[in-house]
XYZ file of C-alpha atoms in Angstrom:
450
model
C -29.551 -8.913 -9.344
C -30.363 -12.489 -10.380
C -32.103 -13.305 -13.671
C -35.537 -13.928 -12.131
C -35.472 -10.559 -10.386
C -34.360 -8.853 -13.573
C -37.141 -10.575 -15.517
C -39.676 -9.441 -12.929
C -38.426 -5.852 -13.171
C -38.765 -5.979 -16.969
C -42.328 -7.273 -16.637
C -43.207 -4.513 -14.175
C -41.639 -1.849 -16.402
C -43.591 -3.136 -19.413
C -46.793 -3.119 -17.352
C -46.214 0.511 -16.387
C -45.472 1.413 -19.990
C -48.643 -0.357 -21.157
C -50.690 1.491 -18.540
C -49.344 4.842 -19.725
C -49.903 3.943 -23.368
C -53.446 2.672 -22.758
C -54.392 5.766 -20.790
C -52.996 8.134 -23.405
C -54.783 6.178 -26.149
C -58.126 7.054 -24.537
C -57.399 10.780 -24.609
C -57.784 13.280 -27.416
C -55.175 15.903 -28.251
C -56.522 18.504 -25.821
C -56.675 16.001 -22.968
C -53.103 14.884 -23.662
C -52.047 18.537 -23.627
C -53.698 18.978 -20.215
C -51.732 16.038 -18.841
C -48.495 17.330 -20.332
C -49.025 20.742 -18.745
C -49.498 19.097 -15.350
C -46.261 17.134 -15.720
C -44.417 20.193 -17.047
C -45.652 22.334 -14.147
C -44.594 19.783 -11.532
C -41.159 19.341 -13.083
C -40.670 23.082 -13.557
C -41.417 23.766 -9.901
C -39.394 20.849 -8.555
C -36.398 20.864 -10.904
C -36.515 24.573 -11.899
C -34.786 26.071 -14.923
C -31.503 26.172 -12.993
C -31.012 22.746 -11.380
C -27.871 21.576 -9.561
C -26.506 25.014 -8.611
C -22.802 25.063 -7.793
C -22.728 26.174 -4.158
C -18.933 26.479 -4.294
C -19.197 29.444 -6.653
C -19.374 32.982 -5.287
C -21.877 33.767 -8.054
C -24.452 31.275 -6.751
C -26.480 33.990 -5.011
C -26.326 36.385 -7.957
C -29.705 36.971 -9.575
C -29.400 36.696 -13.349
C -31.951 38.926 -15.039
C -32.395 36.805 -18.145
C -32.876 33.635 -16.116
C -35.476 35.291 -13.877
C -37.294 36.661 -16.918
C -37.447 33.159 -18.372
C -38.944 31.961 -15.085
C -41.673 34.591 -15.258
C -42.437 33.881 -18.909
C -42.536 30.087 -18.451
C -44.759 30.104 -15.380
C -46.963 32.813 -16.877
C -47.475 30.890 -20.130
C -48.132 27.574 -18.384
C -50.587 29.238 -16.011
C -52.433 31.055 -18.814
C -52.697 27.954 -21.019
C -53.774 25.843 -18.050
C -56.515 28.275 -17.039
C -57.851 28.460 -20.609
C -57.972 24.681 -20.895
C -59.702 24.295 -17.530
C -62.257 26.991 -18.416
C -63.411 24.944 -21.405
C -64.565 22.013 -19.251
C -64.464 23.014 -15.578
C -65.691 26.602 -15.419
C -68.140 25.742 -12.578
C -65.190 24.471 -10.526
C -63.262 27.696 -11.037
C -66.324 29.777 -10.141
C -66.373 28.185 -6.680
C -63.030 29.889 -6.015
C -64.626 33.326 -6.357
C -65.600 33.837 -2.695
C -65.534 36.943 -0.489
C -62.691 35.443 1.545
C -60.538 34.652 -1.485
C -61.227 38.058 -3.032
C -60.331 39.703 0.287
C -56.921 38.010 0.293
C -56.218 39.058 -3.297
C -57.328 42.605 -2.510
C -55.202 42.759 0.615
C -52.154 41.478 -1.263
C -52.599 44.242 -3.859
C -52.867 46.864 -1.110
C -49.803 45.416 0.598
C -47.789 45.539 -2.619
C -48.715 49.204 -3.165
C -47.708 50.101 0.419
C -44.534 47.989 0.379
C -41.224 49.489 1.491
C -39.778 48.092 -1.757
C -42.699 48.400 -4.139
C -40.908 47.290 -7.303
C -39.547 44.181 -5.590
C -42.944 43.287 -4.142
C -44.751 43.801 -7.467
C -42.229 41.678 -9.346
C -42.345 38.844 -6.840
C -46.112 38.996 -6.439
C -46.564 38.496 -10.193
C -44.473 35.317 -10.022
C -46.268 34.118 -6.898
C -49.664 34.710 -8.528
C -48.651 32.745 -11.640
C -47.253 29.814 -9.653
C -50.174 29.707 -7.218
C -52.734 29.862 -10.037
C -50.986 26.940 -11.693
C -51.027 24.952 -8.449
C -54.722 25.643 -7.877
C -55.850 24.483 -11.321
C -53.552 21.447 -11.400
C -56.106 19.029 -9.862
C -58.535 19.994 -12.663
C -56.169 19.518 -15.608
C -56.037 15.707 -16.047
C -59.382 14.434 -17.410
C -59.566 11.473 -15.007
C -58.243 10.498 -11.607
C -56.263 7.700 -13.235
C -54.497 10.131 -15.561
C -53.858 12.432 -12.572
C -52.200 9.509 -10.779
C -50.036 8.636 -13.768
C -48.941 12.259 -14.264
C -48.149 12.683 -10.569
C -46.244 9.410 -10.343
C -44.426 9.953 -13.625
C -43.227 13.420 -12.601
C -42.135 12.052 -9.210
C -40.071 9.290 -10.825
C -38.391 11.731 -13.234
C -37.416 13.996 -10.326
C -36.143 11.087 -8.222
C -34.147 9.644 -11.121
C -32.549 13.037 -11.734
C -31.674 13.502 -8.052
C -30.110 10.046 -7.694
C -28.196 10.417 -10.956
C -26.853 13.708 -9.672
C -25.697 12.112 -6.417
C -23.894 9.270 -8.161
C -22.602 11.037 -11.287
C -22.056 14.642 -10.146
C -21.866 14.678 -6.339
C -20.168 18.099 -6.325
C -23.441 19.575 -7.633
C -25.912 17.468 -5.643
C -24.313 16.938 -2.217
C -23.412 19.720 0.213
C -19.660 20.090 0.532
C -17.146 21.677 2.887
C -16.231 23.945 -0.036
C -19.703 25.532 -0.161
C -19.544 29.312 0.183
C -22.290 29.272 2.802
C -23.050 26.568 5.389
C -20.019 24.311 4.803
C -21.100 22.510 7.990
C -23.761 20.724 5.900
C -21.057 18.746 4.065
C -22.271 15.261 3.144
C -25.991 16.062 3.171
C -27.756 15.207 -0.094
C -29.623 17.981 -1.920
C -30.116 16.456 -5.367
C -31.104 18.976 -8.023
C -32.216 21.438 -5.344
C -30.204 24.358 -3.998
C -30.419 23.273 -0.361
C -31.169 20.192 1.695
C -33.954 22.130 3.460
C -35.806 22.237 0.151
C -34.949 18.675 -0.874
C -36.050 17.088 2.416
C -39.658 18.387 2.528
C -40.124 17.578 -1.157
C -38.967 14.011 -0.513
C -41.394 13.765 2.409
C -44.241 14.805 0.130
C -43.116 12.240 -2.451
C -43.253 9.547 0.240
C -46.917 10.461 0.720
C -47.449 10.389 -3.052
C -45.930 6.897 -3.233
C -48.153 5.643 -0.402
C -51.210 7.081 -2.151
C -50.322 5.508 -5.512
C -49.857 2.142 -3.789
C -53.254 2.512 -2.116
C -55.038 3.087 -5.430
C -53.485 0.036 -7.066
C -50.206 1.250 -8.593
C -48.107 -1.573 -7.202
C -45.005 -0.697 -9.242
C -44.867 3.073 -9.378
C -46.244 3.646 -5.867
C -43.727 1.576 -3.869
C -40.888 2.771 -6.117
C -41.685 6.451 -5.435
C -42.157 5.903 -1.684
C -38.969 3.839 -1.290
C -36.704 6.061 -3.367
C -38.019 9.251 -1.750
C -37.658 7.744 1.723
C -34.036 6.764 1.077
C -33.211 10.198 -0.296
C -34.937 11.882 2.657
C -32.711 10.029 5.116
C -29.534 11.125 3.347
C -30.586 14.780 3.168
C -30.117 15.002 6.925
C -33.258 17.140 7.159
C -34.252 16.723 10.806
C -37.597 18.538 10.668
C -38.868 16.695 7.595
C -37.575 13.314 8.779
C -39.315 13.662 12.137
C -42.529 14.959 10.578
C -42.714 12.392 7.760
C -44.203 9.450 9.683
C -45.638 11.592 12.506
C -47.804 13.594 10.083
C -48.927 10.476 8.232
C -50.012 8.976 11.562
C -51.795 12.221 12.445
C -53.547 12.286 9.062
C -54.617 8.647 9.527
C -56.103 9.536 12.903
C -57.996 12.468 11.378
C -59.169 10.171 8.569
C -60.918 7.779 10.968
C -62.348 10.536 13.190
C -65.937 11.492 12.374
C -66.492 14.695 14.339
C -65.246 17.921 12.730
C -64.503 19.401 16.153
C -62.422 16.383 17.128
C -60.605 16.687 13.793
C -59.831 20.307 14.624
C -58.472 19.412 18.042
C -56.298 16.638 16.600
C -54.931 18.879 13.823
C -54.548 22.211 15.548
C -53.800 21.513 19.222
C -50.276 20.149 18.531
C -49.748 22.931 15.967
C -50.547 25.615 18.536
C -48.252 23.932 21.065
C -45.397 23.846 18.531
C -45.773 27.545 17.787
C -45.916 28.351 21.511
C -42.739 26.360 22.173
C -40.930 28.034 19.273
C -41.956 31.644 18.600
C -43.936 31.807 21.850
C -40.822 31.019 23.867
C -39.344 34.430 23.038
C -42.555 36.249 23.986
C -43.238 34.633 27.355
C -40.608 33.957 30.049
C -42.786 31.096 31.322
C -42.911 29.451 27.893
C -39.186 30.090 27.510
C -38.436 28.220 30.730
C -40.593 25.286 29.571
C -38.766 25.229 26.242
C -35.359 25.213 27.937
C -36.436 22.334 30.173
C -37.358 20.090 27.217
C -34.984 17.238 26.276
C -34.923 18.556 22.687
C -34.347 22.105 21.469
C -37.454 23.301 19.577
C -35.669 26.573 18.761
C -33.264 24.584 16.556
C -30.060 26.051 17.950
C -30.567 29.741 18.242
C -33.501 30.544 15.986
C -34.938 32.432 18.962
C -32.651 35.328 17.931
C -34.303 35.433 14.514
C -37.797 35.234 16.040
C -37.047 38.133 18.390
C -35.795 40.139 15.430
C -38.890 39.298 13.349
C -41.284 40.080 16.211
C -39.678 43.503 16.545
C -40.305 44.022 12.837
C -43.968 43.051 13.275
C -44.308 45.597 16.087
C -43.058 48.324 13.742
C -45.792 47.750 11.136
C -48.414 45.345 12.541
C -51.182 46.255 10.080
C -49.632 46.810 6.671
C -46.450 44.804 7.160
C -43.167 45.717 5.461
C -44.206 44.500 2.030
C -44.662 41.154 0.312
C -41.315 39.316 -0.058
C -39.427 42.577 0.470
C -38.280 42.594 4.088
C -35.423 40.093 4.207
C -33.367 41.322 1.254
C -31.400 43.803 3.337
C -32.035 43.828 7.079
C -28.566 44.810 8.294
C -29.290 48.543 8.172
C -32.640 48.352 9.958
C -33.186 49.759 13.430
C -34.518 46.343 14.411
C -31.148 44.766 13.651
C -30.061 44.430 17.264
C -29.657 40.697 17.559
C -27.007 38.150 16.776
C -25.127 38.181 13.488
C -27.243 35.241 12.311
C -30.479 37.132 13.031
C -29.573 40.191 10.983
C -28.282 38.183 8.014
C -31.124 35.614 7.948
C -32.989 35.021 4.695
C -36.322 34.541 6.482
C -37.816 34.161 9.955
C -37.839 30.326 10.031
C -41.566 30.386 10.790
C -44.129 30.758 8.005
C -46.791 32.377 10.167
C -44.423 34.904 11.723
C -42.967 35.681 8.313
C -46.401 36.538 6.930
C -47.010 38.880 9.867
C -43.707 40.621 9.027
C -44.364 40.972 5.313
C -48.136 41.253 4.764
C -49.219 42.283 8.274
C -51.582 40.731 10.791
C -54.711 41.175 8.596
C -52.947 39.292 5.795
C -51.880 36.548 8.195
C -55.481 36.225 9.424
C -56.789 35.815 5.870
C -54.152 33.170 5.080
C -55.070 31.265 8.256
C -58.783 31.347 7.384
C -58.191 30.161 3.810
C -55.241 27.783 4.084
C -55.415 26.572 7.704
C -59.074 26.366 8.702
C -60.982 25.883 5.427
C -59.134 22.784 4.103
C -60.116 20.674 7.113
C -63.752 21.635 6.691
C -63.458 20.719 3.004
C -62.000 17.333 3.939
C -64.971 16.751 6.249
C -67.321 17.440 3.320
C -65.287 15.143 1.074
C -65.665 12.295 3.556
C -69.360 13.002 4.113
C -70.019 12.531 0.391
C -67.536 9.641 0.040
C -65.621 11.397 -2.734
C -62.281 9.829 -3.669
C -61.229 9.079 -0.108
C -57.678 7.979 -1.012
C -57.036 11.170 -2.959
C -58.617 13.205 -0.186
C -56.270 11.596 2.332
C -53.255 12.442 0.142
C -54.296 16.094 0.004
C -55.000 16.066 3.741
C -51.563 14.630 4.521
C -49.679 17.121 2.321
C -51.703 19.981 3.828
C -51.017 18.828 7.385
C -47.311 18.417 6.664
C -47.201 21.984 5.357
C -48.890 23.351 8.480
C -46.320 21.742 10.778
C -43.338 22.310 8.511
C -44.260 25.991 8.602
C -43.499 26.202 12.335
C -39.745 26.005 11.676
C -39.392 26.981 8.003
C -40.827 29.669 5.727
C -42.751 28.689 2.612
C -46.312 30.096 2.696
C -46.966 32.348 -0.336
C -43.288 31.977 -1.288
C -43.286 32.340 -5.048
C -42.047 29.135 -6.779
C -41.170 27.248 -3.585
C -42.067 23.586 -4.309
C -43.466 23.052 -0.797
C -45.810 26.016 -1.257
C -46.800 24.713 -4.701
C -47.737 21.277 -3.358
C -49.419 22.794 -0.297
C -51.566 25.077 -2.476
C -52.320 22.140 -4.792
C -53.487 20.066 -1.796
C -55.645 22.881 -0.397
C -57.236 23.418 -3.824
C -57.724 19.672 -4.255
C -59.652 19.493 -0.976
C -61.711 22.517 -2.052
C -62.736 20.835 -5.309
C -63.319 17.376 -3.776
C -65.691 18.912 -1.235
C -67.844 20.172 -4.107
C -67.375 17.791 -7.036
C -66.869 14.093 -7.674
C -63.719 12.942 -9.466
C -64.008 11.251 -12.838
C -62.359 7.914 -12.124
C -62.261 6.578 -15.671
C -62.735 8.118 -19.085
C -66.359 8.786 -19.997
C -67.688 9.269 -23.539
C -68.956 12.792 -22.814
C -65.862 13.984 -20.924
């Protein structure tokens, strides 16, 4: 780097530091605490309390009780403190979440946990999922202004990216898949950063690309491009095919939805390709006609044999279509099940590789229907309301893009309602953000009465 470039970088870094300092100077202690909780929540979900797992160790899959307990305590405390802080200033916002549909989902989840095949497992994991999801939902309300929200989001993104790149360069054995990995040695060379798998790193990096684009659009000409560029580079080296393909495709789709006025046209643009993708994946094992179409395509939408897993999961749905097998309890031990009549991969899979199918397996078809109504259909209607009232359009587009990415990512991977999964966390945050934007205006800058 020549001297002029170095000088420019120093100037930009000082400008970012001044922006952070000036914003914090406007906040009182409580408001600073709200911002810190947002940053802590994002970093806790993304980095976890056990970053850079050693995949070469046979103990990598062993659940350590003390570590899990610390997870529960940390998320529970953050969620409780966050809710209390939000209640002091944004109680009307939280009250809008108390709807018959939302209460129905909570009620159904409680029924499902009680009827679970592994009740203790479902209860334990539901408690964690409830804490994490509550934290994600209140996160858009924590920072006192949109500017402080942007700084917290960008700051957390840069910390995560710095950690991932440092891991790659300084400790590659803990941040890059290797041929010595106990499972999936064929992924050798794919970057995973601080995450346990490239299939978690790649969607997170895609979301960070969207965050960087958003920050650039609202005037953060240092932090925004830095986040987008670094996340884009890391995404390429993860080797995550699904996320890499979806990254620009979903942003283009979101941009098309953004300029479309009609809600019905928005629905067609968002959901028609989504339905087609599910028909060509899970649908291909249900219908011989769809299966023949899938086999005739130049690409393999089943991603090399996932049809075996989908057949296995569909058989499980047929066993208990109403109640399901129990929240987060089905895939722990499937080898002894009567449905285990597929390939070796199918009966040892950790999930169904389709979020919608997985929900049908675990919480039943009524639970899947409620999730679709709340997290698939409602957010687009909320975005339409946000646009109609001209409320923070750039932020609304960010939430829209993350939400759309989650919908399509869910056709080949499982993340919906999945405890502390970072993709679920950001998806729930985006859905909640659209819910609040449809009903309230963001505070752009600090106001005396805030």
